[in-house]
Each structure stands twice: as structure tokens, then as C-alpha cells.
Short mmCIF file of C-alpha atoms in Angstrom, two decimals:
data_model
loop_
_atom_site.label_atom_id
_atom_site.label_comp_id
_atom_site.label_asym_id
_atom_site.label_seq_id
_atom_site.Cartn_x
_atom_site.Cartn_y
_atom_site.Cartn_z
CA UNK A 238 0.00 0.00 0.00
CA UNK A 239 1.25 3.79 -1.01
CA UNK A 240 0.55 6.31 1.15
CA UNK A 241 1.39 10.00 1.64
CA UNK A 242 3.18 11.12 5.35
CA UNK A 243 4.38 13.59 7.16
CA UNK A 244 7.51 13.00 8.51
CA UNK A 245 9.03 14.71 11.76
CA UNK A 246 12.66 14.99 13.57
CA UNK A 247 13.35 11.03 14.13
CA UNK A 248 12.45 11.66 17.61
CA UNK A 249 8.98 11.79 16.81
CA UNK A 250 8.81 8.30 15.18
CA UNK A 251 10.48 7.03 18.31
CA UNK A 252 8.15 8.55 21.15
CA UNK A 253 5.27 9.00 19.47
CA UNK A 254 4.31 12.78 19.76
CA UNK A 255 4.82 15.42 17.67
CA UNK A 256 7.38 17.77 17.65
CA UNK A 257 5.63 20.96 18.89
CA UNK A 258 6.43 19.09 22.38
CA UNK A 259 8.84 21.17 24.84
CA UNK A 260 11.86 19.21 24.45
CA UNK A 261 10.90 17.47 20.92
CA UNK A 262 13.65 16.55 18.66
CA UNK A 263 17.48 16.13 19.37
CA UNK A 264 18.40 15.46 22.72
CA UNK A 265 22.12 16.48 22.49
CA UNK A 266 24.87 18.53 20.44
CA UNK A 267 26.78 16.18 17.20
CA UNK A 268 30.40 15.97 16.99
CA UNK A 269 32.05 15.74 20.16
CA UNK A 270 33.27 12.16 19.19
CA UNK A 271 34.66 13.43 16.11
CA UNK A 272 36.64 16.51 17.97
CA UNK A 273 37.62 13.33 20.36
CA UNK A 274 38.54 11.11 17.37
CA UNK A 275 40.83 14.42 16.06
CA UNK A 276 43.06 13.87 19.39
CA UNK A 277 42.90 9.96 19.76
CA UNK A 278 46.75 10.51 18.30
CA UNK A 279 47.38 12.36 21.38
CA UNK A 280 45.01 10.02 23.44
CA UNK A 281 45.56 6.57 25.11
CA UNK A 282 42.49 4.41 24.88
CA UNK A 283 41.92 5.01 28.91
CA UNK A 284 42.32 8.68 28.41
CA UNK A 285 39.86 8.59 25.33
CA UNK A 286 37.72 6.51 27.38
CA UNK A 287 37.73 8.63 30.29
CA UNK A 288 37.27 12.00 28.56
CA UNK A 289 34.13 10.04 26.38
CA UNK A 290 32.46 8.99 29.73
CA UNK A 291 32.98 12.35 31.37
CA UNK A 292 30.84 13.98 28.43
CA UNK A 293 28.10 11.06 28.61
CA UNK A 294 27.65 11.80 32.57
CA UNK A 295 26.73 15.14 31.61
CA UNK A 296 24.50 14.63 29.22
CA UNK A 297 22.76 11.96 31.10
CA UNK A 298 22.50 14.72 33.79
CA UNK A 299 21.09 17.43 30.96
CA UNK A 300 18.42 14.66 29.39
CA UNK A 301 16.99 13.12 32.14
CA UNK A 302 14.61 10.42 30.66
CA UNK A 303 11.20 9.83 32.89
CA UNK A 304 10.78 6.07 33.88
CA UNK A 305 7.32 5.68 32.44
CA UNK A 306 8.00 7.19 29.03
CA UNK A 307 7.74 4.62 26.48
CA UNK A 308 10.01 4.59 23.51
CA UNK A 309 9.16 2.98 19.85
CA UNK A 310 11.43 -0.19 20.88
CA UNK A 311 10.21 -0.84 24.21
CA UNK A 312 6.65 -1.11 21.98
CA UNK A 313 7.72 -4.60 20.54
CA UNK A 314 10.19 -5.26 23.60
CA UNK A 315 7.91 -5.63 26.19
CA UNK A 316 5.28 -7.92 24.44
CA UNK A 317 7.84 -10.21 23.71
CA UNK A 318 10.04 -9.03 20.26
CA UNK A 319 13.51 -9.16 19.57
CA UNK A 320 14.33 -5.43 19.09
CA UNK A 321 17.41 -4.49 16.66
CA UNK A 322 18.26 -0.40 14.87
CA UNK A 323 20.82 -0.27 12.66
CA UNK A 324 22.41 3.30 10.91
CA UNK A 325 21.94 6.61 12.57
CA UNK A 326 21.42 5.27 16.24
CA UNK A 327 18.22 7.00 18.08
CA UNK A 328 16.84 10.36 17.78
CA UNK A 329 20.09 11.93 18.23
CA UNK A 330 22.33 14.28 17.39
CA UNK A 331 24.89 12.20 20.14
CA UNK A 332 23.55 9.11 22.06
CA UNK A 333 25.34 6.21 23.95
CA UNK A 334 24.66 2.77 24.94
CA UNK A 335 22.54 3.79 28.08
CA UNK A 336 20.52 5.72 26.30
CA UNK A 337 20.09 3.41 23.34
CA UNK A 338 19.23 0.19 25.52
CA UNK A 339 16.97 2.69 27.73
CA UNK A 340 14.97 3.41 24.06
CA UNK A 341 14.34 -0.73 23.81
CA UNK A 342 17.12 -1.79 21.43
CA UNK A 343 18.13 -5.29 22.59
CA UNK A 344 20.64 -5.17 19.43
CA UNK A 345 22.38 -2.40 17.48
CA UNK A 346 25.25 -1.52 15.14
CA UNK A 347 26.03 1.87 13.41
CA UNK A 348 26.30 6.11 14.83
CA UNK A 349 26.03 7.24 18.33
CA UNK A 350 27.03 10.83 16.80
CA UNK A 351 24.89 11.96 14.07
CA UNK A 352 27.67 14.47 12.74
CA UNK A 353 30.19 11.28 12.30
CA UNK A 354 27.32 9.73 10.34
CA UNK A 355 27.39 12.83 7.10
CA UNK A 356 30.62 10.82 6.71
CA UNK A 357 30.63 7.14 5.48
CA UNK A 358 33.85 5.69 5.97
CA UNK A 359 33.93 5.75 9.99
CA UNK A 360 37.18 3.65 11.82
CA UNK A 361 34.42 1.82 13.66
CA UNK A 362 31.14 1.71 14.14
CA UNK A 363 29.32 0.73 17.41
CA UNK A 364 27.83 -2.74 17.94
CA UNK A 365 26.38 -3.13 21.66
CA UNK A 366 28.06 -0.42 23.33
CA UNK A 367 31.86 -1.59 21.59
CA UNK A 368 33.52 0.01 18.93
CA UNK A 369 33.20 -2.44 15.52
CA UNK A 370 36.80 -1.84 13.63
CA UNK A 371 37.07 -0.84 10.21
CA UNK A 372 39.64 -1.38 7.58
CA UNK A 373 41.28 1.12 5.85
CA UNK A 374 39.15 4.04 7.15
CA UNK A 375 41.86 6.86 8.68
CA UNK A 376 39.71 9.97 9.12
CA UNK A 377 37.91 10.98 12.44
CA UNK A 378 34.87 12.82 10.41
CA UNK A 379 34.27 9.37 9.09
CA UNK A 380 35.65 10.62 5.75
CA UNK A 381 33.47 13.44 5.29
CA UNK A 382 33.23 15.00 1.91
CA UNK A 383 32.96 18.30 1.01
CA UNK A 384 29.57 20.12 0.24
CA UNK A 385 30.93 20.60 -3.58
CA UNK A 386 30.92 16.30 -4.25
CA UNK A 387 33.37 16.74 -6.75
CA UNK A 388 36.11 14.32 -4.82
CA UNK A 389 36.65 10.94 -6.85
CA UNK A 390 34.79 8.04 -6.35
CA UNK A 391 35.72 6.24 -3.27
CA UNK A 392 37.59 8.79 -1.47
CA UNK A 393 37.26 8.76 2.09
CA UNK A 394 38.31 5.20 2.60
CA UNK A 395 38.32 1.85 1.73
CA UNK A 396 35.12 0.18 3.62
CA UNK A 397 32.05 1.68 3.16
CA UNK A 398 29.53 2.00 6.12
CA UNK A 399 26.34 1.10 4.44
CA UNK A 400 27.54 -2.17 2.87
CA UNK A 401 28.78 -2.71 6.60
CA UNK A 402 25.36 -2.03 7.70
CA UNK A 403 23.89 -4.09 5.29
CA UNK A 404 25.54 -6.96 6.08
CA UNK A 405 25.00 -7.16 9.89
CA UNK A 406 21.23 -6.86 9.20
CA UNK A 407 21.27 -9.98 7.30
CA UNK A 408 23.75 -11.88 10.27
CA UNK A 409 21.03 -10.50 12.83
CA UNK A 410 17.85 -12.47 10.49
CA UNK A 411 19.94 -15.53 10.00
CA UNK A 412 20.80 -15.22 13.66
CA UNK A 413 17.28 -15.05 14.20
CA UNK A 414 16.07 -17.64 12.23
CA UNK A 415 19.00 -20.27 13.34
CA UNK A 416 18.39 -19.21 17.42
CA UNK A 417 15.75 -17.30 18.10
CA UNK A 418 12.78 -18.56 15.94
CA UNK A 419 10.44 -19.04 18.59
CA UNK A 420 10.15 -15.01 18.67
CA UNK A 421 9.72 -12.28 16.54
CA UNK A 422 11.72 -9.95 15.87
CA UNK A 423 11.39 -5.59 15.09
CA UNK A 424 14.24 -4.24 12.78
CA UNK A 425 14.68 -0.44 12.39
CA UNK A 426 17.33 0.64 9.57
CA UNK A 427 17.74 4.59 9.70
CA UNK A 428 19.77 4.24 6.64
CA UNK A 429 22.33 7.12 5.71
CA UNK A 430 21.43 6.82 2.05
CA UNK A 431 21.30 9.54 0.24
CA UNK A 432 22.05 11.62 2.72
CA UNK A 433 25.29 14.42 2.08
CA UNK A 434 27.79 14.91 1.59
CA UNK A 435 27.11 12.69 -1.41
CA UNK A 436 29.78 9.86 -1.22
CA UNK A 437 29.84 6.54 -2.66
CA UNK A 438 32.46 3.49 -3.28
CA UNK A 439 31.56 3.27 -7.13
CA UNK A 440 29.02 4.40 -9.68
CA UNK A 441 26.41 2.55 -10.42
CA UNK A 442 26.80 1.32 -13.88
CA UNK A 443 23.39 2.93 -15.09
CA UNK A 444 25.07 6.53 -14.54
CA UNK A 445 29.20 6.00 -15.59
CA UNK A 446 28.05 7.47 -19.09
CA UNK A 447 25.23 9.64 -18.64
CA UNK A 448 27.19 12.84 -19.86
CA UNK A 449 24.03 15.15 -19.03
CA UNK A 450 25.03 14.76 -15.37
CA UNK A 451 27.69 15.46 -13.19
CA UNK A 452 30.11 13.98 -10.81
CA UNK A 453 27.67 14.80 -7.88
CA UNK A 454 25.01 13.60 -9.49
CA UNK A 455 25.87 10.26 -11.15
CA UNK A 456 27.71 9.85 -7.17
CA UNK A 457 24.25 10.64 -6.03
CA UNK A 458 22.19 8.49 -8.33
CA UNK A 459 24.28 5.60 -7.19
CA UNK A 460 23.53 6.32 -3.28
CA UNK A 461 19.46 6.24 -4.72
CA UNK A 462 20.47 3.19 -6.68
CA UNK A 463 22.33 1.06 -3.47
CA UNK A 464 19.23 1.74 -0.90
CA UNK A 465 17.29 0.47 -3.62
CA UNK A 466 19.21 -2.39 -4.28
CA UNK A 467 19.75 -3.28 -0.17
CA UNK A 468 16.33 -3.13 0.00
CA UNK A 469 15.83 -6.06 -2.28
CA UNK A 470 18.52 -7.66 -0.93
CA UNK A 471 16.42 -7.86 2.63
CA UNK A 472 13.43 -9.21 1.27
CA UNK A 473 15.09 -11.39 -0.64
CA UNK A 474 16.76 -12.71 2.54
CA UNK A 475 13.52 -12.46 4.07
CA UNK A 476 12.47 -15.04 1.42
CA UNK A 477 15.48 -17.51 1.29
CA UNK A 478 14.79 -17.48 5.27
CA UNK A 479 11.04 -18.20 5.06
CA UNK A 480 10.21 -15.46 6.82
CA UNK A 481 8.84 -13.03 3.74
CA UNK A 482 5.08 -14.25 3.92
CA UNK A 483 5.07 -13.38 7.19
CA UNK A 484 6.72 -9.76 8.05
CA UNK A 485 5.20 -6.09 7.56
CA UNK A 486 7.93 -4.30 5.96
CA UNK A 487 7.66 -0.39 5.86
CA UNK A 488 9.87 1.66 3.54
CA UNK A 489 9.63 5.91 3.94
CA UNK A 490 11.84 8.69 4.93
CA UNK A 491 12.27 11.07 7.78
CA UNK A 492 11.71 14.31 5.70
CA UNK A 493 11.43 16.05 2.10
CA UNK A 494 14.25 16.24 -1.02
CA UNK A 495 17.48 17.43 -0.41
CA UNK A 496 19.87 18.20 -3.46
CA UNK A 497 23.04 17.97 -1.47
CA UNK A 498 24.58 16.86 -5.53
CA UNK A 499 24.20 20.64 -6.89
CA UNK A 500 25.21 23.95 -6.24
CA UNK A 501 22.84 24.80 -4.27
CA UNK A 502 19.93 28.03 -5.18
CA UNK A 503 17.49 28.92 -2.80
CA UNK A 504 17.14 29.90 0.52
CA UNK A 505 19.26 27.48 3.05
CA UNK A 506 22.03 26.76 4.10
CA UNK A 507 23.76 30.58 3.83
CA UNK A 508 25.80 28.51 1.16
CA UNK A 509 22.86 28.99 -1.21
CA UNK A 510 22.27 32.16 -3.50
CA UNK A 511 18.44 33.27 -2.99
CA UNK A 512 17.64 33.10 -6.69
CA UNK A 513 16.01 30.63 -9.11
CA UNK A 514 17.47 29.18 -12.30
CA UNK A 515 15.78 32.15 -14.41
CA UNK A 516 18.05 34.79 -12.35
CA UNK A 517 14.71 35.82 -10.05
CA UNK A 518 14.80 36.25 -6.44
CA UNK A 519 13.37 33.56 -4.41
CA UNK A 520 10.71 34.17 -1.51
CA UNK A 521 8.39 32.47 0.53
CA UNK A 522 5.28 33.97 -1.47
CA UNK A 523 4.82 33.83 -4.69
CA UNK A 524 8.41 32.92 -6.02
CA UNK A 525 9.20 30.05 -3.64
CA UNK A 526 11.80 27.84 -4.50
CA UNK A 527 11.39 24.27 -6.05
CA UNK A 528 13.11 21.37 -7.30
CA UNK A 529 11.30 22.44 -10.76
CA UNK A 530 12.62 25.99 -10.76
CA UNK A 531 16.11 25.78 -8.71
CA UNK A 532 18.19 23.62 -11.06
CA UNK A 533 17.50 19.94 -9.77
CA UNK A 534 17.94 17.92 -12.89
CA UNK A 535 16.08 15.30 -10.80
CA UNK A 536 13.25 17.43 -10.24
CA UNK A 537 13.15 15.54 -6.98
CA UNK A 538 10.41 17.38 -5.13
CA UNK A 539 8.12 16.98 -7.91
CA UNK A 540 7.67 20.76 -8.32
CA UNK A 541 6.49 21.35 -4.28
CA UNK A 542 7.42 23.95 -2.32
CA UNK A 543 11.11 24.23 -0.62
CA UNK A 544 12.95 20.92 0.57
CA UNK A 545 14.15 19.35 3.53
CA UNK A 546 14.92 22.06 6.83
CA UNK A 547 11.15 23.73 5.31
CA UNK A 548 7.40 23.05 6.69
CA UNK A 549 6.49 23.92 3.38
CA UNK A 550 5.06 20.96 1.17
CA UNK A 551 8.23 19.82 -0.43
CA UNK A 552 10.28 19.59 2.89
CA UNK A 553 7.85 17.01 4.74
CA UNK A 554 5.78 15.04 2.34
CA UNK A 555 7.01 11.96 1.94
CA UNK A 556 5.54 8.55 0.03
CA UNK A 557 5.51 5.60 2.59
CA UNK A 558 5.48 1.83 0.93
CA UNK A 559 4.13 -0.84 3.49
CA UNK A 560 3.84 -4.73 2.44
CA UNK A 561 1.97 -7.18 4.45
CA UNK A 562 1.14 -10.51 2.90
CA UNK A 563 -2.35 -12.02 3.16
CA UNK A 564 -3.53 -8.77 4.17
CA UNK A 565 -2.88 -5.62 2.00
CA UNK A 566 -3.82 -5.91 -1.61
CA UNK A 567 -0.73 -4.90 -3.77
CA UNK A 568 -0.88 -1.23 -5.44
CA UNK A 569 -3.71 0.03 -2.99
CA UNK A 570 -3.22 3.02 -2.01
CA UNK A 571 -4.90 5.53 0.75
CA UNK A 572 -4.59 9.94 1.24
CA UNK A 573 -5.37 9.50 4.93
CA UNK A 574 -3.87 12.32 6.79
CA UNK A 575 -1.00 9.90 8.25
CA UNK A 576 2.76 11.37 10.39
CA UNK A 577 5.33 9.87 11.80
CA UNK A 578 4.29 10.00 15.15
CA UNK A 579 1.74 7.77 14.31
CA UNK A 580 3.90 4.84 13.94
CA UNK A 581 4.38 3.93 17.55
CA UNK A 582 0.61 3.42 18.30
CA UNK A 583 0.85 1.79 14.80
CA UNK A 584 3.21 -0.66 15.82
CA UNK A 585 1.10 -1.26 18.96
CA UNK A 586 -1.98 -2.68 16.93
CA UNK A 587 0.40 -4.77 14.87
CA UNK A 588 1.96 -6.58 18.20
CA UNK A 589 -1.16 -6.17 19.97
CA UNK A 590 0.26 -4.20 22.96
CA UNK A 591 -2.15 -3.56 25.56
CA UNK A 592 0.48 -0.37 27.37
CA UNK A 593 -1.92 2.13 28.97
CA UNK A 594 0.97 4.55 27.77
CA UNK A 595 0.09 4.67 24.67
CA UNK A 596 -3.18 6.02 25.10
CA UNK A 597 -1.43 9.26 25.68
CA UNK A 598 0.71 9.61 22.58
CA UNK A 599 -0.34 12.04 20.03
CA UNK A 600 -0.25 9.62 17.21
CA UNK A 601 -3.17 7.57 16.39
CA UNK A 602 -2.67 3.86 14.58
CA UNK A 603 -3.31 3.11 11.12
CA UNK A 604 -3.47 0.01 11.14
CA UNK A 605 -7.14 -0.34 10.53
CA UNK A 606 -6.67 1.42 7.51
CA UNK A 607 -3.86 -0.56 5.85
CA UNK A 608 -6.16 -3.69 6.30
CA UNK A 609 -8.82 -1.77 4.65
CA UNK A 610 -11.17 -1.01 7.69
CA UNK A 611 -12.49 1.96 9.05
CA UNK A 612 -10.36 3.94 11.51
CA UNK A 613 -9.60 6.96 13.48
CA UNK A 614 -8.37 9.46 12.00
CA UNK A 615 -6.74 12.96 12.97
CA UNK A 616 -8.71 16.18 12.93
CA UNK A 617 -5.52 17.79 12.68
CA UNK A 618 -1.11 17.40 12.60
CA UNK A 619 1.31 19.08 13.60
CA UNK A 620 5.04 19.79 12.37
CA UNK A 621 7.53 22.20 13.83
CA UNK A 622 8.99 24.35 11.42
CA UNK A 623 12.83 24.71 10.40
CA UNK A 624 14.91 28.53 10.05
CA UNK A 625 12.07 31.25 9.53
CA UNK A 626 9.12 29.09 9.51
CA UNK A 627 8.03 28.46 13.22
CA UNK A 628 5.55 25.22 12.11
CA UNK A 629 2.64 24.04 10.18
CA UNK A 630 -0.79 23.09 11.15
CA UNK A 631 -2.60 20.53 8.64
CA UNK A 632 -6.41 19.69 9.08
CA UNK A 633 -8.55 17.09 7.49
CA UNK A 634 -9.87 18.85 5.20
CA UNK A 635 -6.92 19.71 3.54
CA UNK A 636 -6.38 23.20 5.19
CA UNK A 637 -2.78 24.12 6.19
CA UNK A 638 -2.05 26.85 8.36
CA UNK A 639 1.59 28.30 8.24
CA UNK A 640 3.20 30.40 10.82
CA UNK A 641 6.53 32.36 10.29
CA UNK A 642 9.06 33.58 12.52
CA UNK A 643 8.14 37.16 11.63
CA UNK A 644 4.91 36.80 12.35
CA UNK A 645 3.45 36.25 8.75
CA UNK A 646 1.12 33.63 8.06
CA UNK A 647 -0.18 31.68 5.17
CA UNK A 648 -3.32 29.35 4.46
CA UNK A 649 -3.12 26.64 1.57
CA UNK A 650 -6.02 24.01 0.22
CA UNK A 651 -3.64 21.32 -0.41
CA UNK A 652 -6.73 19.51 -2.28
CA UNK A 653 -6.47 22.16 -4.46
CA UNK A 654 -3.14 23.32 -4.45
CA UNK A 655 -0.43 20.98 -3.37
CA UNK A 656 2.17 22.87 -4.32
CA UNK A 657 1.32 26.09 -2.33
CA UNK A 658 1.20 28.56 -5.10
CA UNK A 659 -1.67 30.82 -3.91
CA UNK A 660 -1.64 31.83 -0.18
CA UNK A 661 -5.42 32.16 0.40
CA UNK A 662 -5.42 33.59 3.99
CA UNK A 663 -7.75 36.66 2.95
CA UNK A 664 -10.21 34.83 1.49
CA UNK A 665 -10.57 32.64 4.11
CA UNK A 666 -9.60 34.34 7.44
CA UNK A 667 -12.23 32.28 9.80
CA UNK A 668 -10.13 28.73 8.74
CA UNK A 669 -7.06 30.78 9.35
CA UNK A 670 -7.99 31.60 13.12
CA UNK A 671 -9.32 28.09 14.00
CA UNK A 672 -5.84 26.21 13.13
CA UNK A 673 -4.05 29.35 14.35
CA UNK A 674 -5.43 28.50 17.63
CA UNK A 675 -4.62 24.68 17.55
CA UNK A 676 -1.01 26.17 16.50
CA UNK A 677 -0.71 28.30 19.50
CA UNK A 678 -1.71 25.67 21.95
CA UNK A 679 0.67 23.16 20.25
CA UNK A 680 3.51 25.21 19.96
CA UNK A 681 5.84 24.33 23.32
CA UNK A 682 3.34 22.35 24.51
CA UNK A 683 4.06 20.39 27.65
CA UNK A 684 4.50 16.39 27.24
CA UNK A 685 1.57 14.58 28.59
#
């Protein structure tokens, strides 16, 4: 089944409630283990060690985690599941192995530091709260590329983190299958494909000799091209293990197109010129940027507003693919209003969790819906906004209130204008006010 979500800040996915929260999103600062990494010359292992756990004591002080809030993990944990992440560990920007375990992760390989993970040819990885060794991977930003993508193929290293990745996700299902078949098992890949810098350890032969694009692109392309391919090599695992006819498998992404392969027009990062292709300036009106008007030869944002680090259309719709033998029809497909947040209660229904806890998350399960049942549905969502946008209300109906930084605000039919060309806030100022006031009790919100 195909259908159309909203995706949040990974945290959201993971706890269940939407990002206007107090407190919503990253619970800590990237990088520190790469400035520690810069000095592990200088550094014995115990004085690494020492200056690493020093850090995680104070962030452990900083984000204090209640004992009854429940975490996406914990979910499938508690009623019995084998729980397993691999990639971009938890919501973070930095985590650790308390933290990770304390989310419900009974196994794990890949990131604790989120700004390690733009690079993909880390010295180790960490499996279960111990560094995993590398070969031939030297740099302490994990090989890191530059914004510009016009390094040759395979620079950075010599072992590349996603086929890593891949690879101890199908040990953990054999594993499964040889040991642990009497349970089930929840696996959660937070993939860094395609994220950017765009790196890769070769080109995917359907791009060496496309001549209309570039370096960046073609590496880019290939990064599209491997997730694809891993993908199928999962559920064709899944198969060969005899375990395909009877596992859900979701595939969708954690926010809008980026083009992290161009030179970047627009409005963000302060990298970007604020003009379009044609030499116009660029606004948030009626000259908003676009994949269809700001040089993406991909046109990956299908012409919506903006991109990824934007509440406008093109920054948080996202397709999400879900498979379940025996009870989804192949190519069905549904427009129920549907976020991120909603996954946790989701995942509830589907391992029929009876946690009082979840009553009080702000997503509701749509479960019902991909069987082809009547559900509940939300009245309204809402997404924090990124830079000048401070978030987005979306009703039912298709309404969708915006409110800026500087106080402006827009209103959009997204039934009959997806891609946000004419603000109709005038026209319709009593619609404006009603979501306005969801927005303003939403916005820093307490957590229930």
C-alpha cells in the first residue's frame, strides 16, 4: 500500500508525539566524538575513554529520561520481540549505549554521533556499546566529503559504512532464524542513504556514461540506486529465510528532497544564493523555490514547495510503501492524513500491545486502515517548522495553516493546491484563526 506522510525529527517516530512538544527533537549537540577522534593521536584508549564517559555523565544529567516514558522499541520489547536499529542510532544528534538500551534496542550496530554519520567511511562503528573496527578508514569525520561532491569516487576510505550495515542486518535475520525462531523480531534501519555529503564506493553502472550529469550527481544516483538495491537484498533474505510471507515491511523517509549533488539556489544553508534558475529572487510567497525551478535535474520534489529544513510541502511530504502478505492488496493506495508519530501506536496494533501509555501519545494507529477497515483518523497534525518558519498546522480537510518567525502567516487548500502557489489567507480568514489556535496551543506544549 502507497501512502502519503508527514515525517518529523526522528524523535517523533520514536516517542510518538509530535514535535511541537517542549523538548521534541534532538536530545544532544553532534560531533564531540569526532573533535575526540581528532586527538585519539594524542590520546591513550583510557584517556579517550575517560574524557568520552565524562561527556556522557553530563548529558545523562542534561536529558533526564522519565521512567514511564515509552520509547518505539520498548513497543515490541515488552510484548515479547527481539528489538534491533541499525544506521543513525536513536533520535540523536549524540547518544550512547545507556541511552540506546533505555529506548528498547536489545541489538544495534552503526552512529552514536549523528555528525560522524554525514561521513561514510567511519574507523568503527558501534555494535552493543563496543567500537566495531574498520579497515582502511583513517579519518575521524568518518571521511566526510565536502559540500561541492566533486572528490573521486571512493575517497574517504576503503570500507564503506552502508555495505557494513547491510551486512550485519542480514547476520542478525539468520541469527534469528537459526536461534531465536520461537520469537519475533522488530528491525529499524535509519539508513544514511542519500544523505550528504554525497559519497559513494563506485558508480552505479546505469550513470558511468550519462554525460548530461555530473560527478555529484551520477555519485548521487548511485547512493538512490544502493538503498534500492539493499532493499531487495532484505526481502530477498527475508524469502530464502522463510520469513517473507510473514513480516510487515515499511519503507519511507524522515523528511522532504534534499539536493546535497548541486550547487545549491534557494534559501538554506547561507551557502545557497536566494535566486532561481531564471536569475529571479526567491521568496516564501509567490516565487518560492522548487526542485522544478532551482536547477534539480532530478526534479526531486516533484515541483512542491522548498525541501528538507522547510514546513512547506516539499520539505515534509514523503511517500511511505508498506507490504503485508495475506492482508494488503498490492498497489492500494490511501490519502489519509498519516505522520510519523503515528507509527508507535501503529506498531502497537500490529503486536497487539495492551500499554496504557500509549493512550497518551499524540499519534493515532493506522493500522485499521492498511487492512482496509475503518479507523480513526486525525482532525488535525502538527510539524515544527525549520529557520524562519516556526511550524505548520494541517487539518482534514486539507487546510494548512503556516506560521513564520516574523509573524506572517499563510493558508493553503492542499486539495487544491499541493504545491502552495496561492496563499489564500484573505479569502478565508475564519479557517485561518481556527488552526491558528490549535497552533498556538501546540507550539511548546508540555509532554503529557
Amino acid at each position: 500500500m502507497l501512502t502519503p506522510t508527514v515525517p518529523l525529527h526522528g524523535g517523533d517516530l520514536l516517542n510518538g508525539l509530535h514535535d511541537g512538544r517542549i523538548g521534541a527533537g534532538p536530545h544532544s549537540k553532534g560531533g564531540f566524538i569526532v573533535k575526540l577522534d581528532r586527538n585519539t593521536p594524542k590520546l591513550s584508549d583510557e584517556q579517550w575513554q575517560r574524557q568520552y564517559d565524562k561527556h556522557i555523565q553530563k548529558l545523562n544529567a542534561k536529558a533526564r529520561i522519565d521512567d514511564d516514558t515509552l520509547f518505539l522499541a520498548q513497543v515490541a520489547k515488552d510484548v515479547g520481540y527481539r528489538t534491533a536499529q541499525f544506521g543513525k542510532l536513536d533520535t540523536g544528534f549524540l547518544t550512547w549505549h545507556e541511552r540506546v538500551t533505555r529506548h528498547g534496542w536489545d541489538h544495534y550496530v552503526g552512529y552514536y554521533d549523528h555528525a560522524r554519520a554525514h561521513g561514510f567511511y567511519p574507523s568503527y562503528l558501534w555494535k552493543n556499546g563496543n567500537k566495531l573496527p574498520l579497515k582502511g578508514n583513517p579519518y575521524a569525520n568518518a571521511g566526510k566529503r565536502s559540500e561541492s561532491g566533486k572528490e573521486p569516487v571512493g575517497t574517504g576510505g576503503e570500507t564503506y559504512s552502508q555495505n557494513v550495515l547491510l551486512n550485519e542486518m542480514l547476520s542478525f535475520m539468520r541469527d534469528h532464524k537459526k536461534n531465536h525462531k520461537d520469537k519475533p523480531f522488530f528491525l529499524y534501519h535509519s539508513t544514511q542513504l542519500p544523505h550528504g555529503p554525497v559519497a559513494i564506493n563506485k558508480l552505479h553502472p546505469d550513470y558511468i556514461n550519462r554525460e548530461e550529469l555530473t560527478l555529484s550527481e551520477k555519485k548521487y544516483a548511485s547512493m538512490v540506486k544502493m538503498l534500492d538495491d539493499h532493499v531487495g537484498l532484505i526481502m530477498q533474505e527475508l524469502k530464502v529465510l522463510g520469513m517473507d510471507e510473514n513480516t510487515i515491511v515499511f519503507f519511507t523517509s524522515d523528511n522532504g528532497h534534499e539536493t546535497y549533488y548541486q550547487n545549491k539556489q534557494g534559501f538554506l544553508p547561507k551557502s545557497r544564493k536566494n535566486k532561481l534558475m531564471d536569475g529571479s529572487q526567491a521568496d516564501f510567497e509567490k516565487n518560492k523555490w522548487r526542485t522544478s525551478n532551482g536547477g534539480d535535474i532530478f526534479n526531486g520534489g516533484a515541483g512542491m514547495a522548498n525541501m528538507k529544513w522547510s514546513a512547506f510541502q516539499g520539505g515534509i511530504l514523503t511517500p511511505m510503501i508498506v507490504r503485508m502478505p495475506g492482508h494488503i492488496a498490492p498497489g492500494t493506495k490511501t490519502n489519509r492524513l498519516t505522520t510519523h508519530y503515528d507509527f508507535l501506536p501503529t506498531l502497537a496494533s500490529i503486536v497487539k500491545s495492551t500499554d496504557e501509555r500509549i493512550a497518551k501519545k499524540d499519534g493515532l494507529s493506522y493500522l485499521p486502515t492498511l487492512l482496509g477497515k475503518e479507523s480513526q483518523e486525525h482532525n488535525w497534525i502538527f510539524v515544527r517548522g525549520g529557520k524562519k518558519m516556526k511550524g505548520v498546522v494541517i487539518d482534514n480537510k486539507g487546510w494548512k495553516f503556516s506560521q513564520f518567525k516574523d509573524g506572517t502567516q499563510q493558508l493553503y487548500s492542499l486539495r487544491e493546491n499541493h504545491l502552495e502557489e496561492n496563499n489564500v489567507i484573505k479569502q478565508y480568514p475564519d479557517v485561518a484563526k481556527r488552526l491558528k489556535e490549535i497552533f498556538d496551543k501546540e507550539f511548546d506544549s508540555a509532554w503529557p
